[in-house]
Coordinates of C-alpha atoms in Angstrom, one line a residue:
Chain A
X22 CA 129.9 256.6 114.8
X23 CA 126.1 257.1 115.2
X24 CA 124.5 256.0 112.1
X25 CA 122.5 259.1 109.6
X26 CA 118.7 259.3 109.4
X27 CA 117.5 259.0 105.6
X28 CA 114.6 260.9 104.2
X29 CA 112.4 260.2 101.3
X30 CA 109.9 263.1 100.3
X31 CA 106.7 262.4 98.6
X32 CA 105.3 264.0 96.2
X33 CA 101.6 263.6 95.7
X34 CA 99.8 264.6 92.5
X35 CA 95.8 265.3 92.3
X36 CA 95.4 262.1 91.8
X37 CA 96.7 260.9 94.5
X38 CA 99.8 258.9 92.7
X39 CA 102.9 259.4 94.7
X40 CA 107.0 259.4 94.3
X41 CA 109.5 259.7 96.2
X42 CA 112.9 261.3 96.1
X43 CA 115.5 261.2 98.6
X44 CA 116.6 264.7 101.1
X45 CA 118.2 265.5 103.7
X46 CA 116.9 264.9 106.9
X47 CA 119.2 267.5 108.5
X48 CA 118.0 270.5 106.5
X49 CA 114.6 272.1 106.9
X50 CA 112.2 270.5 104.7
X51 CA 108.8 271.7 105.5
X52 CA 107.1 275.3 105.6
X53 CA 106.0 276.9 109.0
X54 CA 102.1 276.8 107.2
X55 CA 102.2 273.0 106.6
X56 CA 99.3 272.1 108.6
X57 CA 100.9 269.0 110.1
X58 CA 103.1 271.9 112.2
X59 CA 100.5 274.1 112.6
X60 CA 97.2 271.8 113.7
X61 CA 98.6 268.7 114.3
X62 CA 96.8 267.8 110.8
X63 CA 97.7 264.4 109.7
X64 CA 98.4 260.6 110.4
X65 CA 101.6 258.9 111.4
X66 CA 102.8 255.3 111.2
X67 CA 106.2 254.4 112.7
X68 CA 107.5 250.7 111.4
X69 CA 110.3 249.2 113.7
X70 CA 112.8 247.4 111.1
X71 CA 114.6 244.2 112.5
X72 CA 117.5 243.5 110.1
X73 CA 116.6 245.6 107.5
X74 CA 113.0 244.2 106.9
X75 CA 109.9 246.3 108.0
X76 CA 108.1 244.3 110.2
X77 CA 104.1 244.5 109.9
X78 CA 104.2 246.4 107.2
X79 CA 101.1 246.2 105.2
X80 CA 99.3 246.2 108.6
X81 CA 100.9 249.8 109.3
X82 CA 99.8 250.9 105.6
X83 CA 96.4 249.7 106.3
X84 CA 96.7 251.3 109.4
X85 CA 97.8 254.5 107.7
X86 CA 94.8 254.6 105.1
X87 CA 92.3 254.3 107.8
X88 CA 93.7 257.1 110.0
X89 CA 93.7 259.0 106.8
X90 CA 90.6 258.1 105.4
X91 CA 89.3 259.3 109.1
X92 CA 90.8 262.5 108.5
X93 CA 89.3 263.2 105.0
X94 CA 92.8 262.8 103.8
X95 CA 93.6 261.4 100.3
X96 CA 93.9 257.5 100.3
X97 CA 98.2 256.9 100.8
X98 CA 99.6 255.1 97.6
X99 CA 100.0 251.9 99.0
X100 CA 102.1 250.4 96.9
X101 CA 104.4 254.0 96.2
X102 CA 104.8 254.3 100.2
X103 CA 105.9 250.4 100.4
X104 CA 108.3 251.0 97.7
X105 CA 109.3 254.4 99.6
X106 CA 110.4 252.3 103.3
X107 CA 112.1 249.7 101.1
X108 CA 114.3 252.2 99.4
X109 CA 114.6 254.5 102.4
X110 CA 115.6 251.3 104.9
X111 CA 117.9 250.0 102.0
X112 CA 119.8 253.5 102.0
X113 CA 120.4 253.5 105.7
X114 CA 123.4 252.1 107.6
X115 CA 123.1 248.6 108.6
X116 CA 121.5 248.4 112.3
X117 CA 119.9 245.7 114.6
X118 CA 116.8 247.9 115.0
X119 CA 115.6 250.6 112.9
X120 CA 112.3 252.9 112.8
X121 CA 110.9 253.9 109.7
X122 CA 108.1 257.0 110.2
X123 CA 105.5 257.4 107.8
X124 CA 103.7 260.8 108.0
X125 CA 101.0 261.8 105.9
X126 CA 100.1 266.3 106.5
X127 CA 97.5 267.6 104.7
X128 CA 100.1 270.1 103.3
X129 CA 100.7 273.6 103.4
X130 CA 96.9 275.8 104.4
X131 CA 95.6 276.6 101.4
X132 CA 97.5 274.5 98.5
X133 CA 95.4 270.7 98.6
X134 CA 98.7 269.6 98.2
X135 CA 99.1 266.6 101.6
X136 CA 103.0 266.5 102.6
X137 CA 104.4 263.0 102.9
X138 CA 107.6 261.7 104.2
X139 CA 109.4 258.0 105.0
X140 CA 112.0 259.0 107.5
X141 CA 114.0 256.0 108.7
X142 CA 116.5 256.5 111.6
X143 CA 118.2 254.3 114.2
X144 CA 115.6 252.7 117.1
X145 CA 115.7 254.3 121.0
X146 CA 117.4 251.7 123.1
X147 CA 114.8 249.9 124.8
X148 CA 117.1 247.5 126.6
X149 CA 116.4 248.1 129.9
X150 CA 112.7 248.3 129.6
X151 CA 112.7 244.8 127.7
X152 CA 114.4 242.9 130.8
X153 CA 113.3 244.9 134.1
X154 CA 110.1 246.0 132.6
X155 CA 108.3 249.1 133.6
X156 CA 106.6 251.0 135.9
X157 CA 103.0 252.3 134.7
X158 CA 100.2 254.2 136.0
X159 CA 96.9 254.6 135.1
X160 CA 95.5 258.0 133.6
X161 CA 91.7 259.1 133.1
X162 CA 91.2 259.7 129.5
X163 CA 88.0 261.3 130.3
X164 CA 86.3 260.0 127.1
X165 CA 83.1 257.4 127.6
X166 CA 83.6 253.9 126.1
X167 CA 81.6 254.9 123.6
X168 CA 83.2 257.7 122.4
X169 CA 83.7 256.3 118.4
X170 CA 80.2 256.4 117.7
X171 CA 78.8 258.5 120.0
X172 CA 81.6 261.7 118.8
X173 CA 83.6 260.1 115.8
X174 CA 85.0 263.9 115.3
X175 CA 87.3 263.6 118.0
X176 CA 89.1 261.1 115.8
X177 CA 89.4 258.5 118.7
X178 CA 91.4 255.0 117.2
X179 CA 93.2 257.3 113.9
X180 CA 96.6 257.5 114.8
X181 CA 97.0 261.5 114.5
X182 CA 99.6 264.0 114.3
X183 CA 97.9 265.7 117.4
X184 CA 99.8 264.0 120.3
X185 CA 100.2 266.4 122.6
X186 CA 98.4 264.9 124.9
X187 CA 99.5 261.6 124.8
X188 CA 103.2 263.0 125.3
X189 CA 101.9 265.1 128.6
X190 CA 100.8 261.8 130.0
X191 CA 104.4 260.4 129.4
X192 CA 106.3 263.2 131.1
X193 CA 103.2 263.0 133.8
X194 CA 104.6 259.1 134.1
X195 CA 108.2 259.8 134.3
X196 CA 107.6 263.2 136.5
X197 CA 106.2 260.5 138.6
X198 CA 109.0 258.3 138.7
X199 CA 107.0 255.9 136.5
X200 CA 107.8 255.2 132.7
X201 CA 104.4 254.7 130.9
X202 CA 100.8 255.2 131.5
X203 CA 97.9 253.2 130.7
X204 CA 94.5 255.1 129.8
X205 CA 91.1 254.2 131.3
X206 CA 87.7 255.5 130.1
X207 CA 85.5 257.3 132.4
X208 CA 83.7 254.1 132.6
X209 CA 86.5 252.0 133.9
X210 CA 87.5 250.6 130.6
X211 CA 90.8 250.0 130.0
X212 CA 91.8 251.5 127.3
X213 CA 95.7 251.6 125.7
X214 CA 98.7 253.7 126.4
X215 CA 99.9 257.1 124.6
X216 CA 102.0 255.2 122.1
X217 CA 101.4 251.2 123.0
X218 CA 98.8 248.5 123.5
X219 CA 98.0 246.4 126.5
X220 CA 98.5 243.0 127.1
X221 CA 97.5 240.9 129.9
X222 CA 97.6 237.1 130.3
X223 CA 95.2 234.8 132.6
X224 CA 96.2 231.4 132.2
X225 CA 96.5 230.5 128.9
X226 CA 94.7 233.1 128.1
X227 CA 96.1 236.6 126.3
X228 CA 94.2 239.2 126.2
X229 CA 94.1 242.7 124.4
X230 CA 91.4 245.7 124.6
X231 CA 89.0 246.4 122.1
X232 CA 89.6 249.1 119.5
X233 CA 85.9 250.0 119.4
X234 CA 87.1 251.7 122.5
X235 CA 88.6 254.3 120.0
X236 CA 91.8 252.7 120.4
X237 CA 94.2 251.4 117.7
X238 CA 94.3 248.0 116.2
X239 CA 97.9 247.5 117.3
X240 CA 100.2 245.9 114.6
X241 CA 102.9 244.8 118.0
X242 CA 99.6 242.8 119.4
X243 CA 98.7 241.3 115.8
X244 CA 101.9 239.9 115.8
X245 CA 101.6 238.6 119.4
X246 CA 98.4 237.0 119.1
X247 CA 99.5 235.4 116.0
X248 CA 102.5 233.8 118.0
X249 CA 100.4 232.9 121.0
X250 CA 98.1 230.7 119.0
X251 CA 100.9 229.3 117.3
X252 CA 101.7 227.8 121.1
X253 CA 98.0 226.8 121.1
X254 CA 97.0 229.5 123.9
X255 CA 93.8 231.2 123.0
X256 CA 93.4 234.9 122.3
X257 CA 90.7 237.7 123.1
X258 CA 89.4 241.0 122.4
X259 CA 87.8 241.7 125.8
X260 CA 87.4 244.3 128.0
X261 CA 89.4 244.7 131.2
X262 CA 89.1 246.8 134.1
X263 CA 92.0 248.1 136.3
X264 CA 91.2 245.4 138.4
X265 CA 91.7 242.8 136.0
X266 CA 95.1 244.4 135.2
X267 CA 96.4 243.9 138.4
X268 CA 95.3 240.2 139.1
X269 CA 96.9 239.6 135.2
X270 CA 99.3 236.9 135.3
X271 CA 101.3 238.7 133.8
X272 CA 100.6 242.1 131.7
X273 CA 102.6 243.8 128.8
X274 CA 102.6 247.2 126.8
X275 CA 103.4 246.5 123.3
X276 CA 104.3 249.2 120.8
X277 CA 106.4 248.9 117.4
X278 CA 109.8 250.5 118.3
X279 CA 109.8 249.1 122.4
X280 CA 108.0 245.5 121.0
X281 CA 107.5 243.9 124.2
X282 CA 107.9 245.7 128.0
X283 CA 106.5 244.0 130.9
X284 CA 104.2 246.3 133.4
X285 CA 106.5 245.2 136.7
X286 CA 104.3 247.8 138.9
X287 CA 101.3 249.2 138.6
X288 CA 100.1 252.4 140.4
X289 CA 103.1 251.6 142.4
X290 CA 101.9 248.8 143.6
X291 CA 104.6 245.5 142.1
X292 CA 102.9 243.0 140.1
X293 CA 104.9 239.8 138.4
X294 CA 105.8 239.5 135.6
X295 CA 107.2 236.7 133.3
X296 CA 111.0 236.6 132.3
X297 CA 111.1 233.5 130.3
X298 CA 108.0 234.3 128.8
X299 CA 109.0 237.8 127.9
X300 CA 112.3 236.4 126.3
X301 CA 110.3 234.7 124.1
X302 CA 108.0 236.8 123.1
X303 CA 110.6 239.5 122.3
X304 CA 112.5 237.1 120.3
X305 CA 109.7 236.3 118.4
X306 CA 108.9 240.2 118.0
X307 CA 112.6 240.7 116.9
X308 CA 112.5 237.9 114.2
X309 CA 109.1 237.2 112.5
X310 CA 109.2 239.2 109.4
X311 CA 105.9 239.6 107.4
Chain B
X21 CA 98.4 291.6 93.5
X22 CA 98.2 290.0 96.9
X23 CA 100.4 290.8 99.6
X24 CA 103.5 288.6 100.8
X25 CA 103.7 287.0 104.3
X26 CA 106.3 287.8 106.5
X27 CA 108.0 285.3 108.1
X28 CA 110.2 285.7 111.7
X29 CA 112.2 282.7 112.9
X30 CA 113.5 282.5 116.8
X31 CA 116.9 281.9 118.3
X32 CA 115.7 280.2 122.0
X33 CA 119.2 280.2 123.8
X34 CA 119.2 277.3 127.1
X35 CA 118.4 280.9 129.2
X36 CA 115.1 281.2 127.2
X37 CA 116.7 284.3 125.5
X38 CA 115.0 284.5 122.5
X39 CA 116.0 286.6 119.1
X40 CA 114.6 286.8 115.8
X41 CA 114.9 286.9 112.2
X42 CA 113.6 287.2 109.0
X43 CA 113.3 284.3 107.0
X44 CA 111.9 283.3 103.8
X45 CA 108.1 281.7 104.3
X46 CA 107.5 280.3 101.2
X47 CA 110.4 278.3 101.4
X48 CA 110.5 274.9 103.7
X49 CA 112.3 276.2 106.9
X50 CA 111.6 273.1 109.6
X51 CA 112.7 269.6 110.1
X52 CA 110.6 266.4 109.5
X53 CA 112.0 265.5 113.2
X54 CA 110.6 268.8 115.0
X55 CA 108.2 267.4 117.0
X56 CA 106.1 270.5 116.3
X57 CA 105.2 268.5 113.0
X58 CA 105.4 265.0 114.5
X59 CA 103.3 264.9 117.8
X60 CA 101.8 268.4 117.5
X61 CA 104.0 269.2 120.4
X62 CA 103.7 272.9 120.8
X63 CA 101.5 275.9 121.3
X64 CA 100.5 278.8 119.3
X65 CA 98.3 282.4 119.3
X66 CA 96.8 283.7 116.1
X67 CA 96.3 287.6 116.6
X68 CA 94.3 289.9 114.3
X69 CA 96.3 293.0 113.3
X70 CA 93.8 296.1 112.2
X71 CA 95.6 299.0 110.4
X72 CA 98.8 297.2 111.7
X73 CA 98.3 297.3 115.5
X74 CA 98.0 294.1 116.5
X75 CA 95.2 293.4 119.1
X76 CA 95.4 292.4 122.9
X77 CA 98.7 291.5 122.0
X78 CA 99.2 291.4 125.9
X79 CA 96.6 289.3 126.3
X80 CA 97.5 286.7 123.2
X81 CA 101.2 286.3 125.1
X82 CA 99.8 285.9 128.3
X83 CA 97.9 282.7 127.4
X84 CA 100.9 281.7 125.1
X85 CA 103.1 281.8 127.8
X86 CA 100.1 279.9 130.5
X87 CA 99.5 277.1 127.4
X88 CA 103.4 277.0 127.5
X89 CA 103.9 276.4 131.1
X90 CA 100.8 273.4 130.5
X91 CA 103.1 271.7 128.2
X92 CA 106.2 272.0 130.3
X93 CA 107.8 274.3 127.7
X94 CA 110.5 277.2 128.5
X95 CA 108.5 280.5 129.0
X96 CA 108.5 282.6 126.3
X97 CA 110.0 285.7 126.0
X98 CA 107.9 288.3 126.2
X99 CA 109.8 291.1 125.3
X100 CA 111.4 289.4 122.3
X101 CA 107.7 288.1 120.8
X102 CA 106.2 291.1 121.5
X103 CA 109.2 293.0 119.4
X104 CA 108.8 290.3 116.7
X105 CA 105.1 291.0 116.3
X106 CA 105.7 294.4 115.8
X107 CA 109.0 294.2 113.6
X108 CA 107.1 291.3 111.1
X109 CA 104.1 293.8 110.8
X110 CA 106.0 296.6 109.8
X111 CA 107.7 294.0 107.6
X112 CA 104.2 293.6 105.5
X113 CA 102.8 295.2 103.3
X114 CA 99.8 297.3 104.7
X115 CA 96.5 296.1 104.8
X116 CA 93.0 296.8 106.7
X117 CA 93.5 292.9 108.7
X118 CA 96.3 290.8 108.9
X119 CA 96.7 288.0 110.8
X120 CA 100.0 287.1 112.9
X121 CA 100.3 283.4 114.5
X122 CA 103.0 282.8 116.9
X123 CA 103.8 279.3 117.4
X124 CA 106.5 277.7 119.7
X125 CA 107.0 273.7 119.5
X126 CA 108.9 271.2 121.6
X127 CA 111.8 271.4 118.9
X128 CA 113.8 268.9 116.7
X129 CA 113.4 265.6 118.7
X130 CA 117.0 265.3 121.2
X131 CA 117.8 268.4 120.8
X132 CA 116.0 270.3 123.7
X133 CA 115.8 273.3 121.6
X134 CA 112.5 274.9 121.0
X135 CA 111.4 276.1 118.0
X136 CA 109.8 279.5 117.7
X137 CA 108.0 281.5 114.4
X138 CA 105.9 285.0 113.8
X139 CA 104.2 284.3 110.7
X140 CA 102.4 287.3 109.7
X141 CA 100.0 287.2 106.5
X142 CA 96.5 288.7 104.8
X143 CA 93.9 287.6 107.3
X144 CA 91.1 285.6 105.6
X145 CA 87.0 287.5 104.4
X146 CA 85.1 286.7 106.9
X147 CA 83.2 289.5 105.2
X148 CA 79.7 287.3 104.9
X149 CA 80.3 285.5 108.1
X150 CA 80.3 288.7 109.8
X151 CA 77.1 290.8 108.4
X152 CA 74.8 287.4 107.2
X153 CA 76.1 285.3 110.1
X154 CA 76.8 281.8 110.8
X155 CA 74.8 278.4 111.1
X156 CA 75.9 276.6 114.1
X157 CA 76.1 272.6 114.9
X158 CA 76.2 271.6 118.8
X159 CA 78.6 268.7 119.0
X160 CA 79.3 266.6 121.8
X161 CA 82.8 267.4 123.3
X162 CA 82.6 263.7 125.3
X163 CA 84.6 265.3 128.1
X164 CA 83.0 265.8 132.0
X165 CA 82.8 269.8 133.2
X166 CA 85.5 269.0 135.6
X167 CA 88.2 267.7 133.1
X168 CA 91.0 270.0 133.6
X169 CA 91.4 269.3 137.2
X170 CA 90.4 265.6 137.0
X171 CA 92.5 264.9 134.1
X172 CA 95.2 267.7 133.3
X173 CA 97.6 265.6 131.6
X174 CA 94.5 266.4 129.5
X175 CA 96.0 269.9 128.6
X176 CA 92.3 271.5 127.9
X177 CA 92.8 274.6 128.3
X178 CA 96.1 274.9 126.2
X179 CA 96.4 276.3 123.2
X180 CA 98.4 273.4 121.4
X181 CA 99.5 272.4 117.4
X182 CA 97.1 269.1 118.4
X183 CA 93.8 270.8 116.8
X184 CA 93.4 267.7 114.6
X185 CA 89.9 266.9 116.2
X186 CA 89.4 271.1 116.2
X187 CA 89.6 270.7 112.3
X188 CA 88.1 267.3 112.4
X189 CA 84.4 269.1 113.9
X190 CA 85.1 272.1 111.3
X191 CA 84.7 269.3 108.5
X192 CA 81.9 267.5 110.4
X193 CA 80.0 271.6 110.1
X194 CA 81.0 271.9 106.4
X195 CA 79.6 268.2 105.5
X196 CA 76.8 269.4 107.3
X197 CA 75.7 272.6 105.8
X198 CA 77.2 274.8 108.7
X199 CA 79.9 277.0 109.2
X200 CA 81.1 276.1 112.8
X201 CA 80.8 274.2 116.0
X202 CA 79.9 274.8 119.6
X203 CA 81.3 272.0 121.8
X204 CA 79.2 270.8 124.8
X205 CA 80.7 268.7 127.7
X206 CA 79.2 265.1 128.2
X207 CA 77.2 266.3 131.1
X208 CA 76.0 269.3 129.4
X209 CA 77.8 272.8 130.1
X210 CA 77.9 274.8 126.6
X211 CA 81.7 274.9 125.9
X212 CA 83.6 276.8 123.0
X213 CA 83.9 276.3 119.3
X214 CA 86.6 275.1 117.6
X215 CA 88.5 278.0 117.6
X216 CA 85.8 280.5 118.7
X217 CA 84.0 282.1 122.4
X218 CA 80.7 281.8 122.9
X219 CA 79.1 285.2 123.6
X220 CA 76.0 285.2 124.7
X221 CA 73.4 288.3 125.4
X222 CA 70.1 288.1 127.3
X223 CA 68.7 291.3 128.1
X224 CA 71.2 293.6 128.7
X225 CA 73.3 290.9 130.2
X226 CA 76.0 289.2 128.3
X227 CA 77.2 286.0 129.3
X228 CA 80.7 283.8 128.4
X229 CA 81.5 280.7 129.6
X230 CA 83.7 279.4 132.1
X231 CA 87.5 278.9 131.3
X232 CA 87.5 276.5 134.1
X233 CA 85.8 274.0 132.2
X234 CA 88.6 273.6 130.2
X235 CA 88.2 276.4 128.0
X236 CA 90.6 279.7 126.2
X237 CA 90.3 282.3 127.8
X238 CA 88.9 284.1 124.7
X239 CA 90.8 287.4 124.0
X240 CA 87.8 289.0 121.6
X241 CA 86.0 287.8 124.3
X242 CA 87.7 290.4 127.0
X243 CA 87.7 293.0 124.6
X244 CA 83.5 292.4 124.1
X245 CA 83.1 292.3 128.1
X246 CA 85.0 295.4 127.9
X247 CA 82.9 297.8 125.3
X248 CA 80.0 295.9 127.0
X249 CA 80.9 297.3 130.5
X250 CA 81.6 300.9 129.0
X251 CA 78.1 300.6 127.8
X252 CA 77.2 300.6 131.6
X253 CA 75.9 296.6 130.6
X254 CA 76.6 293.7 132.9
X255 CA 79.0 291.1 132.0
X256 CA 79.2 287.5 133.5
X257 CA 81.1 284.1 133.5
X258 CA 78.4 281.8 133.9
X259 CA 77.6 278.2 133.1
X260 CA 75.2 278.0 129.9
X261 CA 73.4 275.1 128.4
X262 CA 71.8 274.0 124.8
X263 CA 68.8 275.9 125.5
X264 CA 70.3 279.0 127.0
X265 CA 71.9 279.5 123.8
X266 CA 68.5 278.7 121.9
X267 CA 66.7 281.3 124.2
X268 CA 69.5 283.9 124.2
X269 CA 68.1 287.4 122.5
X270 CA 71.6 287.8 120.2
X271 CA 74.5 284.6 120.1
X272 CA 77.6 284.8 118.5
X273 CA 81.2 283.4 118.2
X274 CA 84.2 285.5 118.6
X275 CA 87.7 284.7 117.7
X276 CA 90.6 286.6 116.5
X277 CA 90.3 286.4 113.0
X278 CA 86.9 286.2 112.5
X279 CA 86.0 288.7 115.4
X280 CA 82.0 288.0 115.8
X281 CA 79.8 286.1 113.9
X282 CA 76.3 286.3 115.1
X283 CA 75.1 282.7 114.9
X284 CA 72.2 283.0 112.9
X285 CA 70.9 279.4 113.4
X286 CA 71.3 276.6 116.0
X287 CA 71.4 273.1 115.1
X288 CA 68.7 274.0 112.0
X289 CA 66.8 276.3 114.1
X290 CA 67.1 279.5 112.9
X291 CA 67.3 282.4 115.6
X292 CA 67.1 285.7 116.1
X293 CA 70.3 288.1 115.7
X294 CA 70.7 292.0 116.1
X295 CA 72.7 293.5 113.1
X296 CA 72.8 297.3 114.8
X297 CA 74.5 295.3 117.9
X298 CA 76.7 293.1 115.8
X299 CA 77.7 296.5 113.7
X300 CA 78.5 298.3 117.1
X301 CA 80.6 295.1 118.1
X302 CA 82.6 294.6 115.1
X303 CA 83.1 298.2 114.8
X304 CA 84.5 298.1 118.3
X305 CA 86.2 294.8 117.7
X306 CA 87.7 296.4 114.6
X307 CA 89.1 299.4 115.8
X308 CA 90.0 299.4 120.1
X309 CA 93.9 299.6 120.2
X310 CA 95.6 297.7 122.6

């Protein structure tokens, strides 16, 4: 029997305090002039949940206010939309992994009013892509590297409503026969994918891209990092070129529901990757609870 | 007492045939799931409805139905949108503009059905914009000229819900002291506003910019060329820079709602506009039938 989403609404006063009350997920619940459905105007968060605790939590809610503060929304109630997951995780079925979304609008045109919700349903299965890895291409995103402060209108590194884009480069991936793409700047930066963060090892050396790129300080590769230095390997914000992705050791694409996948071709072209490594990794990403 | 939207909701069967009915606007009628709301995954057209014909109606479903074919969406049904515009205007009460959006998303997430509205309500006063005109900001769109055919997982060119950055460089004008935006390309081709043409004049020659940059195809726009053309003027698509538009005799923005606003200054340079040419315009603009 498939497990039921639970929904938690918020309601946001001028002041920016918020509550929460449960609804059903199943029923309409927002008006055709909310601005998140008509402009792709607000921020998201989604929280993968490993045995009923929210992993990176207060990294996604700092996350969250950033994207929002970005978007001259009003700063999320930290502490109301913590309590909000909790609840909302603690009223779903039981389930090995769940995902919590967190989505901030800024309401229906005209009332000042945002639109919040905490809607917690049961995780994709990301089996497969855990143990055979993926198959990724690489997609010009067009922008310079310099795109945050050169153009910080075009919201570059807030975590936006307005994916449209990023979910045309997926179905560009999979109408390729691929499953995931990987974004490079006009420059030849490497940059992140529509919905994940890159990973590459050298050595004993694990490496992520920089979000000054415009990309998002992923809460997956916090948690990754973390671990690796735990094993005494170093870590690095760095830049990487296409080039660099290929002669990786071995190269990942973290995100929060999918954890850990390892890039097993690239451009078509097979790369390694690193079973025993990625077992451990993933186990680490499906346990640590913070 | 101000006037009451009108609200028509589609039926999209697997053939794409598509039926409507009237729902209540002011009450919540989408799910937190449609991914309308949760990736801006979806396209719209807002049309401007003068003495309750609505304008290049033909035109607006045209470019709904190319910025539907971008995103990989069924095409819409012409007949059935085009009877829906017309049944949810007759549905309002009267009034000298209204404005009716048309929006079609991806659909509740699994469920590979789209999701399909007519919203039809009072269009906004753009009374001032249109006889005092508009200050203008240039801002850098960070995208090359040749974007769409370099990058069209891209989708410029589309009309999508994803307009966070849109309203994002709408803000940056307001914190600014100006009313809107003209986008420039990184290597320098004048571009589009936010939600606007440019329209340019320069002697009796009146210049738009190319949709192959990655532009709308601006539907106020065709109806300008047109009156312009009847006028026995000359009409062109032609690549325009900073300084053409600094050097132009008259510049304005058109868009449906807003129909044209002469821009009145450029970057805090204030410059020249014709209000006998912008009455003619509007008055066209305001009453042509089609």
């Amino acid at each position: 029997m498939p497990s039921s989403p639970v929904l938690f609404l918020a309601t946001i006063a001028a002041d920016g305090t918020t509550s929460f009350a449960p609804a059903d997920p199943g029923a309409p619940q927002l008006r055709v002039d909310d601005l998140g459905a008509t402009r792709g105007d607000g921020v998201f968060e989604s929280v993968n949940v490993v045995g009923a605790v929210p992993q990176s939590l207060t990294h996604h809610l700092a996350r969250f206010a950033r994207s929002a503060a970005m978007l001259d929304l009003p700063a999320p109630d930290a502490a109301a939309w913590t309590d909000a997951v909790h609840r909302a995780v603690a009223a779903h079925e039981p389930g090995d992994e769940l995902l919590a979304k967190l989505v901030l609008t800024r309401g229906v045109e005209g009332s000042g009013v945002p639109t919040g919700w905490v809607h917690v349903f049961p995780g994709y299965d990301y089996g497969t892509q855990r143990t055979a890895g993926i198959d990724v291409l690489v997609l010009d995103r067009a922008y310079p590297s310099d795109v945050v402060t050169r153009a910080p209108w075009l919201l570059q590194g807030a975590k936006t409503l307005s994916y449209a884009l990023n979910q045309a480069a997926l179905r560009y991936a999979r109408g390729h026969g691929a499953h995931d793409v990987v974004f490079v700047s006009a420059d030849g930066d490497v940059l992140e994918g529509p919905n994940s963060t890159v990973l590459a090892k050298f050595a004993d050396r694990w490496v992520t891209t920089p979000p000054e790129l415009g990309l998002l300080d992923g809460t997956t590769q916090g948690r990754a990092f973390a671990w690796a230095r735990a094993r005494g390997e170093r870590t690095e914000v760095a830049h990487l070129t296409v080039d660099d992705l290929r002669t990786a050791d071995a190269l990942w694409l973290l995100s929060s529901g999918r954890l850990s996948a390892p890039v097993r071709s690239l451009e078509g072209v097979p790369r390694p990757t690193d079973a025993g490594l990625q077992a451990e990794l993933l186990q680490h990403l499906l346990t640590v609870h913070e």
